[in-house]
Coordinates of C-alpha atoms and ligand atoms in Angstrom, one line a residue:
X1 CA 183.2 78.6 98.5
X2 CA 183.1 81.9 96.9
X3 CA 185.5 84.7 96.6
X4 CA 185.8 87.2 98.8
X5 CA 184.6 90.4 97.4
X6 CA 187.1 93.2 96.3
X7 CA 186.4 96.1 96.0
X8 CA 188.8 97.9 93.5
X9 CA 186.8 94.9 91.4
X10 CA 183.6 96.4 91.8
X11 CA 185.2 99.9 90.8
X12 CA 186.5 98.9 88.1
X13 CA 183.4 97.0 86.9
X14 CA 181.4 100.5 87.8
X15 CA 184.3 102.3 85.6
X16 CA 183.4 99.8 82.4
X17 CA 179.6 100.7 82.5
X18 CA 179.1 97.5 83.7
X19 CA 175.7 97.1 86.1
X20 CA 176.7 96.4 89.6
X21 CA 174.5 93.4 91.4
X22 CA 172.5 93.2 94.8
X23 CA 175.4 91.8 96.6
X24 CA 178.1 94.5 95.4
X25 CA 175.5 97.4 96.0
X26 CA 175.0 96.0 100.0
X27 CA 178.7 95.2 100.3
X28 CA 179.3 99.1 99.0
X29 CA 177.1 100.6 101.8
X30 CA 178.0 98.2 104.7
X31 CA 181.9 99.3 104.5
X32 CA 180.4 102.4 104.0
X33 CA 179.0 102.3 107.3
X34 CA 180.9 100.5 109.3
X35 CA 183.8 102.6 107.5
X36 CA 185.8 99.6 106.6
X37 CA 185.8 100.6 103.1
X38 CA 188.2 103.5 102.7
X39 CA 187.0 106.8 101.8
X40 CA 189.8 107.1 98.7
X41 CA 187.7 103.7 97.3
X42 CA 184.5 105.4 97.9
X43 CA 185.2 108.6 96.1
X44 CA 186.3 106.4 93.1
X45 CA 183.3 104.3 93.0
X46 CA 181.1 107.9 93.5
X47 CA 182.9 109.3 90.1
X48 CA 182.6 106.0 88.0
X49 CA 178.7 106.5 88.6
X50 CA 178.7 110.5 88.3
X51 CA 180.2 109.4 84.5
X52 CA 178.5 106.0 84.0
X53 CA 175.1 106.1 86.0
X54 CA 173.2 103.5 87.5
X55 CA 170.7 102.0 86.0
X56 CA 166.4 102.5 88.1
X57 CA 167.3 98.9 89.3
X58 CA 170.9 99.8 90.5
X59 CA 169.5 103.3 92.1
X60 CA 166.3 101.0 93.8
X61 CA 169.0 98.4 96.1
X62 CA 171.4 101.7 96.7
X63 CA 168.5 103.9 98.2
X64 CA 167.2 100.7 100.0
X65 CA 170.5 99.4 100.9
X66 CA 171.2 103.3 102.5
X67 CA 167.8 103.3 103.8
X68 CA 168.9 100.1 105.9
X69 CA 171.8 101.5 106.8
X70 CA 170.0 103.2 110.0
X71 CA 166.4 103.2 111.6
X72 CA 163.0 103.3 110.1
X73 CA 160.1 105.2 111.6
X74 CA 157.1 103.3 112.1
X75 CA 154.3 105.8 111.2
X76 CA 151.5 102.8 111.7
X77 CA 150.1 104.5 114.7
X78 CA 149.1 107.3 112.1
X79 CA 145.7 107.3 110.7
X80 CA 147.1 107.2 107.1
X81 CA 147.9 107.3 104.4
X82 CA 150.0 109.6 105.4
X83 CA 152.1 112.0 102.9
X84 CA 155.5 114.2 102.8
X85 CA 156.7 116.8 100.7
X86 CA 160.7 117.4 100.0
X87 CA 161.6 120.3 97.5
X88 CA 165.5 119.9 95.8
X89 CA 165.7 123.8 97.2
X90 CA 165.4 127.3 96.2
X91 CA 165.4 130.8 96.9
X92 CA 162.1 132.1 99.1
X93 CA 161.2 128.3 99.2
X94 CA 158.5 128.6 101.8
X95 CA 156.3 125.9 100.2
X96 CA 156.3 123.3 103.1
X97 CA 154.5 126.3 105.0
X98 CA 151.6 126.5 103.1
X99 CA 151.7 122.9 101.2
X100 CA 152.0 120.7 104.8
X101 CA 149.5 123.2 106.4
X102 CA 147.1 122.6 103.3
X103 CA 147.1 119.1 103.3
X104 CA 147.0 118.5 107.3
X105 CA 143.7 120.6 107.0
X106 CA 142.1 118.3 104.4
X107 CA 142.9 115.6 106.4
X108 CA 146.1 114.1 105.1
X109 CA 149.0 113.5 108.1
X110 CA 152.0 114.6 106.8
X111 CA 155.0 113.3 109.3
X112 CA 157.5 116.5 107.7
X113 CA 161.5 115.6 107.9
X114 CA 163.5 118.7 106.8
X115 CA 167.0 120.5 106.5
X116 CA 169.1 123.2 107.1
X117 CA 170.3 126.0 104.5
X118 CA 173.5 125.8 102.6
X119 CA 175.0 128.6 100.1
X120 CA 172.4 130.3 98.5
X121 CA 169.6 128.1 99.4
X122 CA 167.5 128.3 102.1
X123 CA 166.1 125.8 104.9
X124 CA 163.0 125.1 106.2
X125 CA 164.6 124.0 109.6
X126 CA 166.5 127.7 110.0
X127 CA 163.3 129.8 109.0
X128 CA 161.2 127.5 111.7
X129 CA 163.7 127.9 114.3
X130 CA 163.4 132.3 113.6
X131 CA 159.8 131.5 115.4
X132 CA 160.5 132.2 119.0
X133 CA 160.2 128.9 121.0
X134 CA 159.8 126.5 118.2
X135 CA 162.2 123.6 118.8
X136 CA 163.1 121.1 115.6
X137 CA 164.9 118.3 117.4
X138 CA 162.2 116.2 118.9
X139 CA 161.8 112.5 119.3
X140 CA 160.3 110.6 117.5
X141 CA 157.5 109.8 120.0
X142 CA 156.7 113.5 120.6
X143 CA 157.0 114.2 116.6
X144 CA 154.2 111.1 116.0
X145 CA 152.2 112.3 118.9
X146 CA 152.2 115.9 117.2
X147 CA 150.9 114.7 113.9
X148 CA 148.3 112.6 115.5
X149 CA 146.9 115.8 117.2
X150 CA 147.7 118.7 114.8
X151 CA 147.9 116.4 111.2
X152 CA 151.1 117.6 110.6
X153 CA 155.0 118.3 112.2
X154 CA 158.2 119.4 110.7
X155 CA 161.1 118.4 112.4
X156 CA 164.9 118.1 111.7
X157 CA 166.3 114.9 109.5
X158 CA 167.5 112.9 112.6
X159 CA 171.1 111.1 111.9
X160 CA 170.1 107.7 112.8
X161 CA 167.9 108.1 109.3
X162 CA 170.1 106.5 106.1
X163 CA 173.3 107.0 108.2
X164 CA 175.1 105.9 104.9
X165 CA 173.7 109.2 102.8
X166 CA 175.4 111.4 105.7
X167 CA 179.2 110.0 105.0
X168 CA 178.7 109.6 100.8
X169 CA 177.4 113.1 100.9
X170 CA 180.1 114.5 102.5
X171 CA 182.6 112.5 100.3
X172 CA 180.6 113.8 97.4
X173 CA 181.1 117.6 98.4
X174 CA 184.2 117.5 97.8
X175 CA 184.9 114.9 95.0
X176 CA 182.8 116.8 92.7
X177 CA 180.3 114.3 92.3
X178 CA 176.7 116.0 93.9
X179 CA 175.4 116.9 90.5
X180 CA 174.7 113.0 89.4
X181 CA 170.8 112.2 89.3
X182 CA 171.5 108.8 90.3
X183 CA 173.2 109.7 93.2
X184 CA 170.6 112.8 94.4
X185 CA 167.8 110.1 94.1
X186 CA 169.4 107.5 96.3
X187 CA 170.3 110.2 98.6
X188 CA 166.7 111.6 99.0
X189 CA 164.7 108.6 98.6
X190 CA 167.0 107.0 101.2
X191 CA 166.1 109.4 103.9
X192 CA 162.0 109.4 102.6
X193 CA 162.0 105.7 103.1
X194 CA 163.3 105.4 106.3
X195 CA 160.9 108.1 107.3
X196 CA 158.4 106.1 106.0
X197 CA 155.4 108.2 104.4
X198 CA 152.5 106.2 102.0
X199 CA 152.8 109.1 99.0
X200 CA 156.0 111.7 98.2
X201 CA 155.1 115.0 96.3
X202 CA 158.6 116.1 95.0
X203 CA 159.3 119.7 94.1
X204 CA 161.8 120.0 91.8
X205 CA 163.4 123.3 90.6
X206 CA 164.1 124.3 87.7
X207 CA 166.1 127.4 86.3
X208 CA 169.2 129.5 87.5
X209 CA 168.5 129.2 91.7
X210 CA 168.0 125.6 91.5
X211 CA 170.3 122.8 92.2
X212 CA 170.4 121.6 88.7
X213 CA 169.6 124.3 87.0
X214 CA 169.0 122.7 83.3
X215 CA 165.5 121.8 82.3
X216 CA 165.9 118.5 81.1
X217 CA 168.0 117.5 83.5
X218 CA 165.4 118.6 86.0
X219 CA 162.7 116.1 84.2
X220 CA 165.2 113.4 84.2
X221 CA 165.5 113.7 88.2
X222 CA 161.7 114.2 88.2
X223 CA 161.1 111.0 86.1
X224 CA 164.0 109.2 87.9
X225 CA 162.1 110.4 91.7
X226 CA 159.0 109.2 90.4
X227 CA 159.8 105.7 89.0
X228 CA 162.3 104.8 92.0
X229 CA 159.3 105.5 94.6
X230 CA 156.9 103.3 92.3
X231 CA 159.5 100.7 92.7
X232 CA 160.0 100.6 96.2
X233 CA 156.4 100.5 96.6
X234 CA 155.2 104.5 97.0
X235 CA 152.7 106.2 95.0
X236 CA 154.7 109.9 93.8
X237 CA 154.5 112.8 92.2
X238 CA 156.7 115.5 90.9
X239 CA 156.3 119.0 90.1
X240 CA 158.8 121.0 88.1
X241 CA 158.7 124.4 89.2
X242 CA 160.4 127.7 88.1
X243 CA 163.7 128.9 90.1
X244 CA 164.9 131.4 87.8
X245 CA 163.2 134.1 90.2
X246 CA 162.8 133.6 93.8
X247 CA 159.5 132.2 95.4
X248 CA 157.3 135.3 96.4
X249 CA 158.5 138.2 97.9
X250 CA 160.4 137.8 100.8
X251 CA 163.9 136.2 101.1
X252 CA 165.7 135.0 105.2
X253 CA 164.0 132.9 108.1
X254 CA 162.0 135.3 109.5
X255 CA 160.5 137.2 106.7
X256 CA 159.7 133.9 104.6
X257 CA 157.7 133.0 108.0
X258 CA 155.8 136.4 107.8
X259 CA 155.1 136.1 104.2
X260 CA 153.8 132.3 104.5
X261 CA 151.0 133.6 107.4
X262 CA 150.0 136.6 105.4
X263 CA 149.0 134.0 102.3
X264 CA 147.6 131.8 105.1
X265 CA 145.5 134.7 106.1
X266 CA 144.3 135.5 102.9
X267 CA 147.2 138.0 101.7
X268 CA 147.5 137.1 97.6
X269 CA 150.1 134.5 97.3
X270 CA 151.1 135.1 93.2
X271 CA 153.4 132.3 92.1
X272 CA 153.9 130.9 95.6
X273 CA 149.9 129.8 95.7
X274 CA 150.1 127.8 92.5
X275 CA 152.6 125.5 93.6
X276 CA 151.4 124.9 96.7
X277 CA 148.1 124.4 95.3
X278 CA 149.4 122.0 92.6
X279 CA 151.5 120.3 95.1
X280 CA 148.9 120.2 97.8
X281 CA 146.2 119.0 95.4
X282 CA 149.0 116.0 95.1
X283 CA 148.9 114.9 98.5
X284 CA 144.9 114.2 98.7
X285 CA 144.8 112.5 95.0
X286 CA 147.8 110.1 95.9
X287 CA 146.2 109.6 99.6
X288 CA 142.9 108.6 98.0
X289 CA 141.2 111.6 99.9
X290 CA 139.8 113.3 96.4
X291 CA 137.7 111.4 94.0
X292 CA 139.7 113.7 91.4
X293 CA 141.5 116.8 90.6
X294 CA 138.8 119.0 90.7
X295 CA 138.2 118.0 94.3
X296 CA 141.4 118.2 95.2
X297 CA 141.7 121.8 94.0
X298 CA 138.2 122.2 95.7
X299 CA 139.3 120.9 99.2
X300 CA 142.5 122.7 99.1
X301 CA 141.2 126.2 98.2
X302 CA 138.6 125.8 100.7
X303 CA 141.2 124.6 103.6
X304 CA 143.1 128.0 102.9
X305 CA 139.8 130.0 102.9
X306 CA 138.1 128.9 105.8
X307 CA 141.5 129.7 107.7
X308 CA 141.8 126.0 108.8
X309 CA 145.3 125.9 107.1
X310 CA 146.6 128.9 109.1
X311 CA 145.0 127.3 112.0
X312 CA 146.4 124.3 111.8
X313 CA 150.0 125.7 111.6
X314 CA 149.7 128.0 114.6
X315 CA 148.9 124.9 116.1
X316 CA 151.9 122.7 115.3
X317 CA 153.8 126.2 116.0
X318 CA 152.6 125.5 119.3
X319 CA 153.0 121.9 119.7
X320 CA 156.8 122.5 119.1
X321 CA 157.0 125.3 122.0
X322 CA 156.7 127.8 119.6
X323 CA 154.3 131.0 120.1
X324 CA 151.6 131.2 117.6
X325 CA 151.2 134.9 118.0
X326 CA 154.0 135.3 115.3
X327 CA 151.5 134.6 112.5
X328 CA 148.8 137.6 113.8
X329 CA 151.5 139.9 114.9
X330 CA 155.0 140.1 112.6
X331 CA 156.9 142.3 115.0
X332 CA 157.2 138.7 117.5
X333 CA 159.4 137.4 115.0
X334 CA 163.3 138.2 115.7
X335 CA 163.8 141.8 113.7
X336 CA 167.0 142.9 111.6
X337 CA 168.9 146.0 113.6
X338 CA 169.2 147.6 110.4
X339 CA 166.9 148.1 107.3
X340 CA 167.4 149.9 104.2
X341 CA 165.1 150.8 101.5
X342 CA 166.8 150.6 97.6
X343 CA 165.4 152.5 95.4
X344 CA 165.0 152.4 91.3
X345 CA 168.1 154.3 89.5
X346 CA 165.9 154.0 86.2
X347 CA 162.4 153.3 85.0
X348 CA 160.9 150.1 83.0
X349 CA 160.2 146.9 83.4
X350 CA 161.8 144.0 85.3
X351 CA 163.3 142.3 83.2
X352 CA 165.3 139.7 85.1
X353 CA 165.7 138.9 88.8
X354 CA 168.3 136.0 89.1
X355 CA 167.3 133.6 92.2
X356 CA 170.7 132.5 92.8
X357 CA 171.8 136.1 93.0
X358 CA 169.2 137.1 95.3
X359 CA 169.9 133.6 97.2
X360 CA 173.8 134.8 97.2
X361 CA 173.0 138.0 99.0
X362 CA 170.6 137.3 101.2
X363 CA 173.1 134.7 102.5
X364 CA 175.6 137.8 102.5
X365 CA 173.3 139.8 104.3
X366 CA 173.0 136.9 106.9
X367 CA 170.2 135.2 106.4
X368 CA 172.3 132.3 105.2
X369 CA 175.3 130.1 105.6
X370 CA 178.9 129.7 104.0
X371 CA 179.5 126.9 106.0
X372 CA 177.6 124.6 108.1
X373 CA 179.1 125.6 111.2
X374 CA 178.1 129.4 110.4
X375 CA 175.1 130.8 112.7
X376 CA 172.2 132.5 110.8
X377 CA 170.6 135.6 111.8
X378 CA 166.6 134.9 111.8
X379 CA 166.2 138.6 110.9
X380 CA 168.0 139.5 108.2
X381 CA 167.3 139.3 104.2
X382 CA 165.6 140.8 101.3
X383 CA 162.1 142.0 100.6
X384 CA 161.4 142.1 96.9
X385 CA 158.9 144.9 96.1
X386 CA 159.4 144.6 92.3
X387 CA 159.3 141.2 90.1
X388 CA 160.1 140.4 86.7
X389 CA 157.0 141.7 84.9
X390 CA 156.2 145.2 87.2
X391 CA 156.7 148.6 86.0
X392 CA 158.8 150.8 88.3
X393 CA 159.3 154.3 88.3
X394 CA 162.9 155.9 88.6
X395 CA 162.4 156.7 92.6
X396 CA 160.0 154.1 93.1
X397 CA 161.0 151.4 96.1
X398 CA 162.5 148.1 94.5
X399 CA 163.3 146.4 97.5
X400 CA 164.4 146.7 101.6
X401 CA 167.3 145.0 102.6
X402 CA 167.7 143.7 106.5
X403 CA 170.5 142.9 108.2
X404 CA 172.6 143.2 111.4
X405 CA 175.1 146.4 110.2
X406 CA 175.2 149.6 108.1
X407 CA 177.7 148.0 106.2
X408 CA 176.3 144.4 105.2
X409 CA 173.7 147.3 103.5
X410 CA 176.0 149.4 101.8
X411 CA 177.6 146.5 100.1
X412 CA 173.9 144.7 99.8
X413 CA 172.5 148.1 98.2
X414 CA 175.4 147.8 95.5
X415 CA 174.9 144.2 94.5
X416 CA 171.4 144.7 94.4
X417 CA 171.1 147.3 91.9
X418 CA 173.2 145.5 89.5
X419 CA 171.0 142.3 90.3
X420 CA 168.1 143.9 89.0
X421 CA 167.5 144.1 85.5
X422 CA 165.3 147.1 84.3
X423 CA 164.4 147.8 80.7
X424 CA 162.2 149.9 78.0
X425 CA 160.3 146.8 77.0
X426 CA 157.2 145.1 78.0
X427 CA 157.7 141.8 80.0
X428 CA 155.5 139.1 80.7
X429 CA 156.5 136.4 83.7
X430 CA 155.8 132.7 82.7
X431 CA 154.1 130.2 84.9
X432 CA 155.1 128.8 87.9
X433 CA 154.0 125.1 88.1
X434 CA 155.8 124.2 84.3
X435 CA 155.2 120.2 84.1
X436 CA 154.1 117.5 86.7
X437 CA 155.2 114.0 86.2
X438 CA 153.1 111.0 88.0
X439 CA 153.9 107.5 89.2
X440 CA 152.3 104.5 87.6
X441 CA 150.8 104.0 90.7
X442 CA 150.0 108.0 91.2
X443 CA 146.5 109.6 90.1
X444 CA 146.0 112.0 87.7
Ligands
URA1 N1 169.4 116.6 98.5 C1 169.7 115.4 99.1 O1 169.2 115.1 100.2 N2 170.7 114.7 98.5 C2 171.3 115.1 97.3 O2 172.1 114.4 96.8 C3 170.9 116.3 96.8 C4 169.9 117.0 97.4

C-alpha cells in the first residue's frame, strides 16, 4: 500500500527545485477545492513556485488539473472552429470590441468569456455593462444560442469555470505571488480550457500600463501561453503589444464604447487598428478560414469596411438586451455630470504619456475600481486629445476629463498636467504590434 500523501512534503520538494508529479499537482488542486488543504500550506507552495517555477509539463497538469476543477462548456453545437481572444490588460484596452466583431464577420465564432476592471486596468465586462440594457451574466444556453445567431457574445467568466483559479488567486493577492509566469498561465489557460475554444489569440502587454511591465518577461509569458496551449491540444498565438501609452484615445466604460463604434464606422483607429488587425488576422489563419496572411489581412479589412463588423456588434448589443442605437448616437450612452477641458501650460511635443498614470486617474476620476466591491461610474474618464508624437500649442486642448464632481476635476486637472510630458524636441511614437510569437501547431 502506498503512503498517504503529505503535503508539507510536496512543499518542501517545490522549495528544493524539485519537479512535482501528476499525482502531487491533482492532490494540490483537489484540497484546494474542496478546501481541505489549508490556505497557510497553499500560500507556501504558491511562493516556492513564484521562486522556483514550474517547469511547461508541471504548468500543462496544473492548468488541466484547475480546469477540472469546475465545468467545461461544450461549444460542439458551434459551427467551428471557433476562437477567443484574452488580453493580460491595459489602459483604453478596447480590443475585444473591434477584434471579436472582426472575426465574427469573417466567419469565425468566437464564444467571448471576460472580466471586470481592477486598479488601473480596465474591463471589458464594466465598459459593456455602460451600454444601456446590455446584460453580461447569461447562461450558458442563451450565450451558445447568441453566437450561433450573431458569430460572437461576450459574457462574464461564470464561477463554476476553474473554480480552483478563483481561491489561488485570491491567496495570491495577497501572498505577493501574482507576478510568476507559471502561475498567470495556469490561471488563464485554466479558465480558456474550460471555456473550450479551437484557437487562443493572446494579447500580451508590454511596457509601464501592463501587468508585467518588462519586455522580456512579457515574451517569456508569450512563449510560455503559446507552448502550454500547443500542449493541451490548441493551436495559439500571441501578440506583444505596447502599454507604455494607453490604447487610442479614450479612457472609462462609456467613452472606450464610443471610440470602438467610431473605428467600426470608419473613424481612423491609429494604434488601436493595428492590433486588432494583427490579432484579428490571427483568428482566421489559426481557424483555417484564410489560405494565408495576405487573406487574412484582406478579409479583415474588408469586414471593417463593408460595416459588417459594426453590424455584427450592434447585433450582439442587441441579443444581450442592449440598445444598438448607442453605436449611431453617443449621447445614449450614460454621460459624466461634469466635464472639463485641460489645456497645454507649454508648447512642444509629447514626449511621454505614462499608461499606468492615465489608468490611475481615470480610476480616480471613477471610471475604475479600488476594490472589487467599488461601483464604477459608466461616464466618467479621460479623453486624450494629444499623444506622444503631436505638437501642441501653449492653449491648445490636451485632454477633457469626465467625472461625477467639480472636485474629482480639480484634483484630475492637477495630476494630469504633471502626467503629461511636453518638450522642445521632435518625437516619433514606435509601433504598436512589437513581436508575435506562434504555436507549432499555429500558422504563420
Ligand atoms: N489574469 C488571470 O486570469 N490570471 C492571472 O494570474 C493573471 C492575469
Amino acid at each position: 500500500m502506498s503512503e498517504p500523501i503529505r503535503f508539507v512534503d510536496i512543499i518542501e520538494k517545490k522549495k528544493q527545485g524539485s519537479r512535482l508529479t501528476e499525482s502531487e499537482i491533482r492532490y494540490w488542486i483537489r484540497g484546494v477545492t474542496d478546501k481541505s488543504i489549508p490556505d497557510y500550506q497553499t500560500a507556501a507552495l504558491l511562493m516556492a513556485i513564484r521562486f522556483q517555477k514550474l517547469a511547461n509539463d508541471e504548468i500543462v497538469l496544473l492548468t488541466q488539473s484547475m480546469q477540472d476543477s469546475g465545468i467545461t462548456l461544450d461549444l460542439s453545437s458551434l459551427d467551428g472552429p471557433t476562437a477567443d481572444k484574452h488580453s493580460t490588460g491595459g489602459v483604453g484596452d478596447k480590443l475585444s470590441f473591434l477584434v471579436g466583431p472582426l472575426a465574427a464577420a469573417c466567419g469565425v465564432p468566437v464564444p467571448m468569456l471576460s472580466g471586470r476592471g481592477l486598479g488601473h486596468t480596465g474591463g471589458t465586462l464594466d465598459k459593456l455593462e455602460s451600454i444601456p440594457g446590455y446584460r453580461t451574466d447569461l447562461s450558458s444556453e442563451r450565450f451558445l444560442a447568441i453566437v450561433r445567431e450573431v458569430g460572437i457574445s461576450i459574457i462574464g467568466q461564470t464561477g463554476e469555470l476553474a473554480p480552483a483559479d478563483k481561491t489561488l488567486y485570491a491567496l495570491r493577492d495577497v501572498t505577493a505571488t501574482v507576478d510568476s509566469i507559471p502561475l498567470i498561465v495556469s490561471s488563464i489557460l485554466s479558465k480558456k480550457l474550460a471555456a473550450g475554444p479551437d484557437a487562443l489569440v493572446f494579447d500580451v502587454k508590454t511596457g509601464d500600463g501592463a501587468f508585467l511591465p518588462d519586455r522580456e518577461a512579457g515574451r517569456e509569458l508569450a512563449k510560455r501561453l503559446v507552448e502550454v496551449s500547443a500542449k493541451a491540444g490548441k493551436r495559439s498565438a500571441a501578440l506583444i503589444t505596447d502599454m507604455n501609452v494607453p490604447l487610442g484615445a479614450m479612457v472609462g466604460n462609456a467613452l472606450e464604447i464610443a471610440e470602438s463604434a467610431r473605428v467600426l464606422r470608419g473613424e481612423p483607429g491609429g494604434d488601436m487598428l493595428d492590433a486588432s488587425f494583427g490579432l484579428a488576422e490571427q483568428t482566421l489563419l489559426l481557424t483555417d478560414r484564410a489560405k494565408d496572411a495576405a487573406d487574412a489581412a484582406r478579409q479583415v479589412r474588408d469586414a471593417l469596411d463593408s460595416g459588417r463588423a459594426l453590424e455584427v456588434f450592434g447585433r450582439m448589443i442587441e441579443a444581450h438586451g442592449g440598445d444598438p442605437a448607442v453605436l449611431e448616437d453617443e449621447s445614449k450612452l450614460p454621460q459624466a455630470r461634469c466635464r472639463r477641458v485641460v489645456k497645454a501650460t507649454k508648447a512642444g511635443t509629447v514626449t511621454k504619456l505614462p499608461a499606468r498614470a492615465i489608468g490611475l486617474l481615470s480610476m480616480r476620476l471613477g471610471a475604475g475600481r479600488e476594490t472589487v466591491d467599488d461601483r464604477v461610474d459608466p461616464g466618467a474618464g479621460i479623453e486624450l486629445r494629444k499623444k506622444p508624437g503631436d505638437a501642441v500649442s501653449k492653449g491648445e486642448d490636451l485632454a477633457v476629463l469626465y467625472a461625477e464632481n467639480e472636485d474629482r476635476l480639480d484634483r484630475g486637472e492637477r495630476d494630469i498636467l504633471s502626467i503629461y510630458t511636453i518638450e522642445d524636441k521632435s518625437f516619433k511614437r514606435g509601433p504598436s504590434v512589437l513581436e508575435t510569437v506562434l504555436s507549432e501547431t499555429g500558422t504563420e
